[in-house]
């Protein structure tokens, strides 16, 4: 076979069945062969960054390797922000990139693709020659899984037309990792845990992947510890009487009060970053035990009192056994008063609604969306000021919650949502985005959602400006005009592409919009445009300054 056929065959040999693509000279025949010869679901994006972001959303929703393909030169440079996002959020993605022919130094699209990719934090895997295609693709797949980041497979165009005697490499299946803790690390941690008077358990995405929920509930019972979750473990402890919900800047008032009183935080698979720790202020006065499968995650953002390298479920079970052997008595931190407060807490009463005819309070909008949208759903949130409200939407399981915030960029969510929706056709995908984010990074991909017939519900929080910049200008007493934008009618644009639409300018309109969602036509996405007053700012955003 020819080299480009061998690349396609190597991908299929490793179980690739979905590829997000923008085709050009450097990858055209790879993509064509994938679709024609192997029946791979080849999904065309309108921009290379969006193809990579779709692969990222697909990977997050499935837990499998996401795959995208782009051409050389500008095709690859267009992916830079998406590659950085993937590297920072540690998502395994394979990006199959063409490169200009080695012998054509003066090719207009020639550049040092290795240096470009390395600068993003992604990995670079060159295809050395035609005979090593299967081996190099296999290596890239393994690297993506073990390095938890995008790997760019770089294929010079001349290699794609060489004859190949194809020798397949065995398919790679990531082995489950159930790493047991080092006894000395565990002993040091348990000395802190067992002596805590007011302990709290914090679970992150690592605990979710480990399937550690029931074990951590049992550990919480043994310690008398309330339970909390990081953003990426949203809803992990839902239904438990001492579930505090999110730990960090999004904590509700009762949770914040309880967390402030704690003297020990026992963390399982959560990154203790700026937001999870409330700028580290939520760790004040606490001893911290951090359990994580990846040793590089411990002490990455804060120095902890004890670190334990191991699987969350395995370590939690070992802790329970040690507590039982020592006949440890639960603390008194779980009180009937706390249980009652958590049971009776209503987030809708935590603020004064500032809706008026012409604009709705984003906090009220989010609460009404949470109740009115389909409950069996996955939720994807773009970046922007609005997200501090939208991030409080509930999901059935943590795996149903997808973000695109690792690089702090707006505009990455639309394509991420499309990839997630392709991955999970069994449920609607609710995508929340600001007007600036939609205009910057995804308006053209709405046509892709229509073409694919996705069950996608887009909610645009439209304050007709770049919200974060607006509030900063106002806070400094300056004219916010520089942050304002005269966008087109977003519902009209979406409708012209094939969306059903609804506009919200008052609280009464929310019910009408929910009717549109309930009565949506199968295969037709929905876009809801909600008018927001830029001066009505989330309480959380005000606290962040």
Coordinates of C-alpha atoms in Angstrom, one line a residue:
X1 CA 0.0 0.0 0.0
X2 CA 1.0 3.7 -0.2
X3 CA 2.1 5.6 2.8
X4 CA -1.2 7.5 3.3
X5 CA -3.1 4.2 3.2
X6 CA -0.7 2.8 5.8
X7 CA -1.4 5.8 8.2
X8 CA -5.1 5.2 7.9
X9 CA -4.6 1.4 8.5
X10 CA -2.5 2.1 11.5
X11 CA -5.1 4.3 13.1
X12 CA -7.9 1.7 12.4
X13 CA -5.6 -1.0 13.9
X14 CA -5.7 1.0 17.1
X15 CA -9.5 1.2 17.3
X16 CA -9.9 4.6 15.8
X17 CA -13.5 4.9 14.5
X18 CA -14.1 8.7 14.6
X19 CA -11.8 11.4 13.3
X20 CA -12.4 15.2 13.2
X21 CA -10.8 16.8 10.2
X22 CA -10.0 19.8 8.1
X23 CA -8.5 18.3 5.0
X24 CA -5.7 19.9 2.9
X25 CA -2.7 18.9 0.8
X26 CA -0.9 17.3 3.7
X27 CA -3.7 15.0 5.0
X28 CA -6.3 14.8 2.2
X29 CA -5.6 11.2 1.1
X30 CA -5.3 9.9 4.7
X31 CA -8.8 11.3 5.5
X32 CA -10.2 10.0 2.2
X33 CA -8.9 6.5 2.8
X34 CA -10.2 6.4 6.4
X35 CA -13.7 7.2 5.2
X36 CA -13.8 5.1 2.0
X37 CA -11.7 2.1 2.9
X38 CA -12.5 1.7 6.6
X39 CA -15.8 3.4 7.1
X40 CA -14.4 5.7 9.8
X41 CA -16.8 8.5 10.8
X42 CA -14.9 11.5 9.3
X43 CA -16.4 14.7 10.6
X44 CA -15.4 17.9 8.8
X45 CA -14.8 21.1 10.9
X46 CA -14.6 24.6 9.5
X47 CA -11.3 25.4 11.2
X48 CA -8.4 23.3 12.4
X49 CA -8.6 24.5 16.0
X50 CA -12.2 23.4 16.1
X51 CA -11.3 19.9 14.8
X52 CA -8.9 19.5 17.7
X53 CA -11.4 20.8 20.1
X54 CA -14.0 18.4 18.8
X55 CA -11.6 15.6 19.3
X56 CA -11.1 16.9 22.9
X57 CA -14.8 17.0 23.6
X58 CA -15.2 13.5 22.2
X59 CA -12.3 12.2 24.3
X60 CA -13.7 13.7 27.5
X61 CA -17.2 12.3 26.8
X62 CA -16.0 8.8 25.9
X63 CA -12.9 8.4 28.0
X64 CA -11.2 7.2 24.8
X65 CA -8.5 8.7 22.6
X66 CA -9.7 11.7 20.6
X67 CA -8.3 11.9 17.0
X68 CA -8.1 14.9 14.7
X69 CA -6.2 15.5 11.4
X70 CA -5.0 18.7 9.9
X71 CA -2.7 19.7 7.0
X72 CA 0.7 21.3 7.2
X73 CA 1.8 24.9 7.8
X74 CA -1.1 27.2 8.5
X75 CA -3.3 24.1 9.1
X76 CA -1.1 23.2 12.1
X77 CA -0.5 26.8 13.3
X78 CA -4.3 27.2 13.5
X79 CA -4.4 24.5 16.2
X80 CA -2.0 26.2 18.7
X81 CA -4.6 27.4 21.3
X82 CA -6.5 24.1 21.1
X83 CA -3.2 22.1 21.6
X84 CA -2.4 24.3 24.7
X85 CA -5.9 23.7 26.1
X86 CA -5.5 19.9 25.6
X87 CA -2.1 19.9 27.2
X88 CA -3.2 21.9 30.2
X89 CA -6.3 19.8 30.8
X90 CA -4.3 16.5 30.2
X91 CA -6.6 15.1 27.5
X92 CA -5.2 12.2 25.4
X93 CA -5.6 13.4 21.8
X94 CA -3.9 12.2 18.6
X95 CA -3.4 15.0 15.9
X96 CA -2.4 13.5 12.6
X97 CA -0.6 16.4 10.8
X98 CA 0.8 16.5 7.3
X99 CA 4.2 18.2 6.8
X100 CA 5.7 19.7 3.7
X101 CA 7.9 17.4 1.5
X102 CA 11.4 17.1 3.0
X103 CA 13.1 18.0 -0.3
X104 CA 11.0 21.2 -0.8
X105 CA 12.7 23.7 1.5
X106 CA 11.1 26.7 -0.3
X107 CA 7.5 25.3 0.0
X108 CA 5.3 28.3 1.0
X109 CA 3.9 26.3 4.0
X110 CA 7.3 25.0 5.3
X111 CA 8.1 25.7 8.9
X112 CA 9.6 24.0 11.9
X113 CA 6.6 22.1 13.0
X114 CA 8.5 20.4 15.8
X115 CA 9.3 23.7 17.5
X116 CA 5.8 24.9 17.0
X117 CA 4.2 21.8 18.7
X118 CA 6.7 21.7 21.5
X119 CA 6.0 25.3 22.5
X120 CA 2.3 24.4 23.1
X121 CA 3.1 21.7 25.7
X122 CA 1.9 18.9 23.3
X123 CA 4.1 16.0 22.2
X124 CA 5.6 15.6 18.8
X125 CA 6.0 12.2 17.1
X126 CA 7.7 12.2 13.7
X127 CA 7.1 9.5 11.2
X128 CA 10.6 8.6 10.3
X129 CA 10.1 6.9 7.0
X130 CA 7.4 4.9 5.1
X131 CA 8.4 1.6 6.7
X132 CA 8.1 2.9 10.3
X133 CA 4.5 4.3 9.9
X134 CA 2.8 1.6 11.9
X135 CA 5.4 1.7 14.6
X136 CA 5.4 5.5 14.9
X137 CA 1.6 5.8 15.0
X138 CA 1.5 3.1 17.6
X139 CA 4.1 5.0 19.7
X140 CA 2.1 8.1 19.4
X141 CA -1.1 6.4 20.6
X142 CA 0.8 5.0 23.6
X143 CA 2.3 8.4 24.4
X144 CA -1.1 10.1 24.3
X145 CA -2.5 7.7 26.8
X146 CA 0.5 7.6 29.2
X147 CA 1.5 11.3 28.9
X148 CA -2.1 12.5 29.1
X149 CA -1.7 15.2 26.5
X150 CA -2.1 15.7 22.7
X151 CA 0.5 14.0 20.5
X152 CA 1.0 15.4 17.0
X153 CA 2.0 12.7 14.5
X154 CA 4.1 14.5 11.9
X155 CA 4.0 13.0 8.4
X156 CA 6.0 14.6 5.5
X157 CA 4.0 14.5 2.3
X158 CA 6.6 12.7 0.3
X159 CA 6.4 9.7 2.7
X160 CA 2.6 9.5 2.1
X161 CA 3.3 8.4 -1.5
X162 CA 6.0 5.9 -0.8
X163 CA 5.3 2.2 -1.2
X164 CA 4.9 0.4 2.1
X165 CA 5.2 -3.3 3.1
X166 CA 2.7 -2.8 5.9
X167 CA 3.4 -4.7 9.2
X168 CA 0.7 -4.0 11.8
X169 CA 1.6 -3.3 15.4
X170 CA -0.6 -4.9 18.1
X171 CA -3.5 -2.6 19.2
X172 CA -3.0 -0.8 22.4
X173 CA -5.4 -1.0 25.3
X174 CA -4.6 1.2 28.3
X175 CA -4.3 -1.1 31.3
X176 CA -6.3 -0.2 34.4
X177 CA -4.0 1.3 37.1
X178 CA -4.7 0.2 40.6
X179 CA -1.6 1.5 42.3
X180 CA -1.4 0.6 46.0
X181 CA 0.1 3.2 48.4
X182 CA 3.6 3.1 49.8
X183 CA 3.2 2.0 53.5
X184 CA 5.3 4.9 54.9
X185 CA 3.3 7.5 52.9
X186 CA 0.1 5.9 54.1
X187 CA 1.2 5.8 57.7
X188 CA 2.2 9.5 57.6
X189 CA -1.2 10.5 56.1
X190 CA -3.2 8.4 58.6
X191 CA -1.4 10.1 61.5
X192 CA -3.0 13.4 60.3
X193 CA -6.3 11.9 59.2
X194 CA -7.0 10.0 62.4
X195 CA -6.2 13.0 64.6
X196 CA -8.4 15.4 62.8
X197 CA -11.3 16.9 64.8
X198 CA -13.2 18.5 61.8
X199 CA -12.2 16.5 58.7
X200 CA -13.6 17.0 55.2
X201 CA -13.2 14.7 52.2
X202 CA -12.6 16.3 48.7
X203 CA -13.0 14.2 45.6
X204 CA -11.8 15.1 42.1
X205 CA -11.9 13.6 38.7
X206 CA -9.2 11.1 39.7
X207 CA -11.7 9.7 42.3
X208 CA -14.4 9.6 39.6
X209 CA -12.2 7.6 37.2
X210 CA -11.2 5.3 40.0
X211 CA -14.9 4.5 40.8
X212 CA -14.2 5.5 44.4
X213 CA -17.6 7.0 45.3
X214 CA -19.0 4.3 47.6
X215 CA -15.6 3.8 49.3
X216 CA -15.2 7.5 50.0
X217 CA -18.7 7.6 51.4
X218 CA -17.7 4.8 53.7
X219 CA -14.5 6.6 54.7
X220 CA -16.6 9.8 55.3
X221 CA -18.8 7.7 57.7
X222 CA -15.8 6.3 59.5
X223 CA -14.2 9.8 60.0
X224 CA -17.4 11.7 60.5
X225 CA -16.3 13.9 57.6
X226 CA -18.6 15.9 55.3
X227 CA -18.1 15.3 51.6
X228 CA -17.2 17.8 48.8
X229 CA -16.2 17.6 45.2
X230 CA -14.0 19.6 42.8
X231 CA -15.6 21.1 39.7
X232 CA -14.6 18.1 37.5
X233 CA -16.3 15.8 40.0
X234 CA -19.6 17.8 40.0
X235 CA -22.4 15.8 41.5
X236 CA -20.2 13.0 42.7
X237 CA -21.8 12.7 46.2
X238 CA -25.3 13.8 45.2
X239 CA -27.9 12.2 47.5
X240 CA -25.6 11.9 50.5
X241 CA -26.9 13.8 53.5
X242 CA -23.6 15.5 54.2
X243 CA -22.8 16.4 50.6
X244 CA -21.4 19.9 50.6
X245 CA -21.3 20.1 46.9
X246 CA -18.5 22.0 45.2
X247 CA -15.3 22.9 47.0
X248 CA -13.8 26.2 46.0
X249 CA -15.0 29.5 44.5
X250 CA -18.3 28.0 43.6
X251 CA -19.1 26.7 47.1
X252 CA -22.6 27.7 48.4
X253 CA -22.8 29.6 51.7
X254 CA -23.5 26.6 54.0
X255 CA -20.7 24.7 52.4
X256 CA -18.3 27.6 52.6
X257 CA -19.1 28.0 56.3
X258 CA -18.5 24.3 57.0
X259 CA -15.3 24.2 55.0
X260 CA -14.0 27.3 56.8
X261 CA -14.4 25.5 60.1
X262 CA -12.6 22.3 59.0
X263 CA -9.1 21.5 60.3
X264 CA -8.2 18.7 57.8
X265 CA -8.8 18.2 54.1
X266 CA -8.3 14.7 52.7
X267 CA -8.1 15.1 48.9
X268 CA -8.6 12.2 46.4
X269 CA -7.7 12.9 42.8
X270 CA -8.4 16.6 42.8
X271 CA -6.0 19.3 41.7
X272 CA -5.6 21.9 44.4
X273 CA -5.5 24.8 42.0
X274 CA -6.5 28.5 42.4
X275 CA -10.2 27.9 42.0
X276 CA -10.5 24.6 43.9
X277 CA -8.9 26.2 46.9
X278 CA -10.3 29.7 46.6
X279 CA -6.9 31.3 45.9
X280 CA -5.6 28.9 48.6
X281 CA -7.5 30.8 51.3
X282 CA -9.7 27.7 51.9
X283 CA -6.6 25.8 53.0
X284 CA -5.8 28.2 55.8
X285 CA -5.7 26.5 59.2
X286 CA -6.0 23.1 57.7
X287 CA -3.7 20.1 57.4
X288 CA -3.9 18.7 53.9
X289 CA -3.5 15.0 52.8
X290 CA -3.4 14.6 49.0
X291 CA -3.9 11.2 47.4
X292 CA -3.3 11.0 43.6
X293 CA -2.3 8.4 41.1
X294 CA 0.1 10.9 39.4
X295 CA 3.0 11.8 41.7
X296 CA 3.6 15.1 39.8
X297 CA 0.1 16.3 40.9
X298 CA 1.1 16.3 44.6
X299 CA 2.6 19.6 45.7
X300 CA 2.0 21.0 42.2
X301 CA 0.0 24.0 43.3
X302 CA 0.3 24.0 47.1
X303 CA 2.6 22.2 49.5
X304 CA 0.6 19.6 51.4
X305 CA 1.3 18.0 54.8
X306 CA 1.2 14.4 53.4
X307 CA 1.1 13.0 49.9
X308 CA 0.1 9.5 49.0
X309 CA 0.7 8.2 45.5
X310 CA -2.0 5.6 44.6
X311 CA -5.4 4.9 43.2
X312 CA -8.1 6.7 45.1
X313 CA -10.3 3.6 45.6
X314 CA -7.4 1.5 46.8
X315 CA -6.0 4.1 49.2
X316 CA -9.5 4.9 50.6
X317 CA -10.1 1.2 51.3
X318 CA -6.7 0.9 53.0
X319 CA -7.6 3.9 55.2
X320 CA -10.9 2.4 56.2
X321 CA -9.2 -0.8 57.2
X322 CA -6.6 1.0 59.3
X323 CA -9.3 3.1 61.1
X324 CA -11.3 -0.1 61.8
X325 CA -8.3 -1.9 63.2
X326 CA -7.6 1.1 65.5
X327 CA -11.3 1.2 66.5
X328 CA -11.4 4.8 65.5
X329 CA -14.5 6.8 66.5
X330 CA -16.0 9.3 64.0
X331 CA -15.6 13.0 64.7
X332 CA -18.5 15.1 65.7
X333 CA -18.3 17.3 62.7
X334 CA -21.4 15.8 61.1
X335 CA -24.2 17.3 63.1
X336 CA -27.9 17.1 62.8
X337 CA -28.0 20.9 62.4
X338 CA -25.6 20.7 59.4
X339 CA -27.6 17.9 57.9
X340 CA -30.8 20.0 58.2
X341 CA -29.2 23.1 56.7
X342 CA -27.9 21.1 53.7
X343 CA -31.3 19.5 53.2
X344 CA -33.2 22.8 53.3
X345 CA -30.7 24.9 51.3
X346 CA -32.2 26.5 48.2
X347 CA -29.7 28.2 45.9
X348 CA -32.5 30.4 44.4
X349 CA -32.8 32.2 47.8
X350 CA -29.1 33.0 48.0
X351 CA -29.4 36.2 46.0
X352 CA -31.9 39.0 45.1
X353 CA -33.2 38.6 41.6
X354 CA -32.4 41.6 39.4
X355 CA -34.3 40.6 36.3
X356 CA -36.4 43.3 34.5
X357 CA -38.3 43.6 31.2
X358 CA -35.5 43.4 28.7
X359 CA -32.9 41.4 30.6
X360 CA -32.9 38.4 33.0
X361 CA -30.6 37.9 36.0
X362 CA -28.1 35.2 34.9
X363 CA -28.3 33.6 38.3
X364 CA -32.1 33.2 38.0
X365 CA -31.7 32.1 34.4
X366 CA -29.3 29.3 35.5
X367 CA -31.6 28.1 38.3
X368 CA -34.6 27.9 35.9
X369 CA -32.5 26.2 33.2
X370 CA -31.4 23.6 35.8
X371 CA -35.0 22.7 36.5
X372 CA -36.4 23.1 32.9
X373 CA -33.8 21.5 30.7
X374 CA -33.8 17.7 30.2
X375 CA -32.4 16.1 33.3
X376 CA -30.7 13.2 31.5
X377 CA -28.1 15.4 29.8
X378 CA -24.4 16.3 29.4
X379 CA -23.4 19.8 30.0
X380 CA -20.5 21.7 28.3
X381 CA -19.5 25.2 29.5
X382 CA -17.4 27.7 27.5
X383 CA -15.2 30.2 29.3
X384 CA -16.2 33.8 30.2
X385 CA -17.7 35.8 33.0
X386 CA -21.1 34.0 32.6
X387 CA -19.5 30.7 33.5
X388 CA -19.6 31.3 37.3
X389 CA -23.3 31.0 37.0
X390 CA -23.5 28.3 34.3
X391 CA -21.0 26.1 36.1
X392 CA -23.6 25.5 38.8
X393 CA -25.9 23.5 36.4
X394 CA -26.3 19.9 37.6
X395 CA -25.5 16.8 35.7
X396 CA -26.5 13.1 36.4
X397 CA -22.9 12.0 36.7
X398 CA -19.5 13.8 36.8
X399 CA -18.6 12.3 33.4
X400 CA -21.6 14.3 31.9
X401 CA -19.8 17.5 32.8
X402 CA -17.3 18.9 30.3
X403 CA -15.3 22.2 30.4
X404 CA -12.8 24.0 28.2
X405 CA -11.2 26.4 30.7
X406 CA -7.7 25.1 31.2
X407 CA -6.1 27.8 29.2
X408 CA -8.4 30.6 30.4
X409 CA -9.7 31.2 26.9
X410 CA -13.2 32.0 25.7
X411 CA -14.4 30.5 22.5
X412 CA -13.2 26.9 22.9
X413 CA -16.5 25.5 24.0
X414 CA -18.6 25.3 20.9
X415 CA -16.4 22.8 19.1
X416 CA -15.8 20.9 22.4
X417 CA -19.6 20.6 22.8
X418 CA -20.0 19.3 19.2
X419 CA -17.4 16.6 19.9
X420 CA -19.1 15.7 23.1
X421 CA -22.5 15.5 21.4
X422 CA -21.1 13.3 18.7
X423 CA -19.8 11.0 21.4
X424 CA -23.0 10.8 23.4
X425 CA -26.0 10.7 21.0
X426 CA -28.1 9.0 23.7
X427 CA -28.7 12.3 25.5
X428 CA -29.0 16.0 24.7
X429 CA -25.9 18.1 25.1
X430 CA -26.5 21.4 26.8
X431 CA -23.9 24.0 25.8
X432 CA -23.7 27.3 27.7
X433 CA -21.7 30.1 26.1
X434 CA -21.3 33.9 26.3
X435 CA -22.0 36.0 23.2
X436 CA -18.3 36.9 22.9
X437 CA -17.2 33.2 23.1
X438 CA -19.8 32.2 20.5
X439 CA -18.7 34.9 18.1
X440 CA -15.0 34.3 18.7
X441 CA -14.7 30.6 18.4
X442 CA -17.8 28.8 17.1
X443 CA -20.4 30.6 15.2
X444 CA -19.4 28.8 11.9
X445 CA -19.5 25.4 13.6
X446 CA -23.2 25.8 14.3
X447 CA -23.7 24.6 10.7
X448 CA -21.7 21.5 11.6
X449 CA -24.1 20.7 14.4
X450 CA -27.0 21.0 11.9
X451 CA -25.3 18.9 9.3
X452 CA -24.6 16.2 11.9
X453 CA -28.2 16.4 13.2
X454 CA -27.0 16.7 16.8
X455 CA -29.2 16.9 19.8
X456 CA -27.5 20.1 20.9
X457 CA -29.1 22.8 23.1
X458 CA -27.1 26.1 23.0
X459 CA -27.8 28.7 25.6
X460 CA -26.2 32.1 24.9
X461 CA -25.8 34.4 27.9
X462 CA -25.8 37.6 25.8
X463 CA -24.7 40.8 27.6
X464 CA -23.5 42.3 24.2
X465 CA -20.0 42.8 25.4
X466 CA -16.9 41.1 26.7
X467 CA -18.2 40.8 30.2
X468 CA -14.9 40.4 32.1
X469 CA -13.5 43.5 30.5
X470 CA -16.7 45.5 31.0
X471 CA -16.8 44.9 34.7
X472 CA -13.1 45.9 35.0
X473 CA -13.6 49.2 33.2
X474 CA -16.7 49.9 35.4
X475 CA -14.8 49.1 38.5
X476 CA -12.1 51.6 37.6
X477 CA -14.7 54.3 36.9
X478 CA -14.0 54.3 33.2
X479 CA -16.3 54.3 30.2
X480 CA -17.0 50.6 29.3
X481 CA -17.7 51.5 25.7
X482 CA -14.5 49.7 24.5
X483 CA -15.9 46.4 25.8
X484 CA -19.3 46.7 24.1
X485 CA -20.2 45.0 20.8
X486 CA -23.1 45.3 18.3
X487 CA -23.5 41.7 17.5
X488 CA -25.9 40.4 14.8
X489 CA -29.2 38.8 15.8
X490 CA -27.7 35.5 17.0
X491 CA -31.1 33.7 16.8
X492 CA -31.5 34.9 13.2
X493 CA -28.0 33.7 12.3
X494 CA -28.6 30.3 14.0
X495 CA -32.0 30.0 12.3
X496 CA -30.5 30.6 8.9
X497 CA -28.2 27.7 9.5
X498 CA -31.0 25.4 10.5
X499 CA -31.5 25.8 14.2
X500 CA -34.7 26.1 16.1
X501 CA -34.5 29.2 18.3
X502 CA -35.9 31.0 21.3
X503 CA -35.3 34.5 22.7
X504 CA -35.4 35.3 26.4
X505 CA -35.7 39.0 27.5
X506 CA -37.9 38.4 30.6
X507 CA -38.6 35.7 33.1
X508 CA -41.8 34.8 31.3
X509 CA -39.8 34.0 28.2
X510 CA -37.9 31.2 30.0
X511 CA -41.0 29.0 30.1
X512 CA -41.6 29.6 26.4
X513 CA -38.0 28.7 25.6
X514 CA -38.3 25.4 27.7
X515 CA -41.4 24.6 25.6
X516 CA -39.2 24.9 22.4
X517 CA -36.7 22.6 24.0
X518 CA -39.4 20.0 25.0
X519 CA -41.0 20.1 21.6
X520 CA -37.7 20.2 19.6
X521 CA -37.6 18.3 16.3
X522 CA -35.3 15.2 16.4
X523 CA -32.1 16.1 14.6
X524 CA -32.6 19.8 14.8
X525 CA -30.4 21.7 17.3
X526 CA -31.8 24.5 19.4
X527 CA -30.3 27.9 20.3
X528 CA -31.6 30.0 23.1
X529 CA -30.4 33.6 23.3
X530 CA -30.9 35.2 26.7
X531 CA -30.5 38.9 27.2
X532 CA -28.3 39.7 30.2
X533 CA -27.6 43.1 31.8
X534 CA -23.7 43.5 31.8
X535 CA -24.0 45.3 35.1
X536 CA -25.7 42.4 36.9
X537 CA -22.7 40.5 38.0
X538 CA -22.5 37.1 39.6
X539 CA -21.8 37.3 43.3
X540 CA -19.0 34.8 42.8
X541 CA -17.4 37.0 40.1
X542 CA -17.6 40.0 42.5
X543 CA -15.8 38.0 45.1
X544 CA -13.0 37.1 42.6
X545 CA -12.6 40.8 41.9

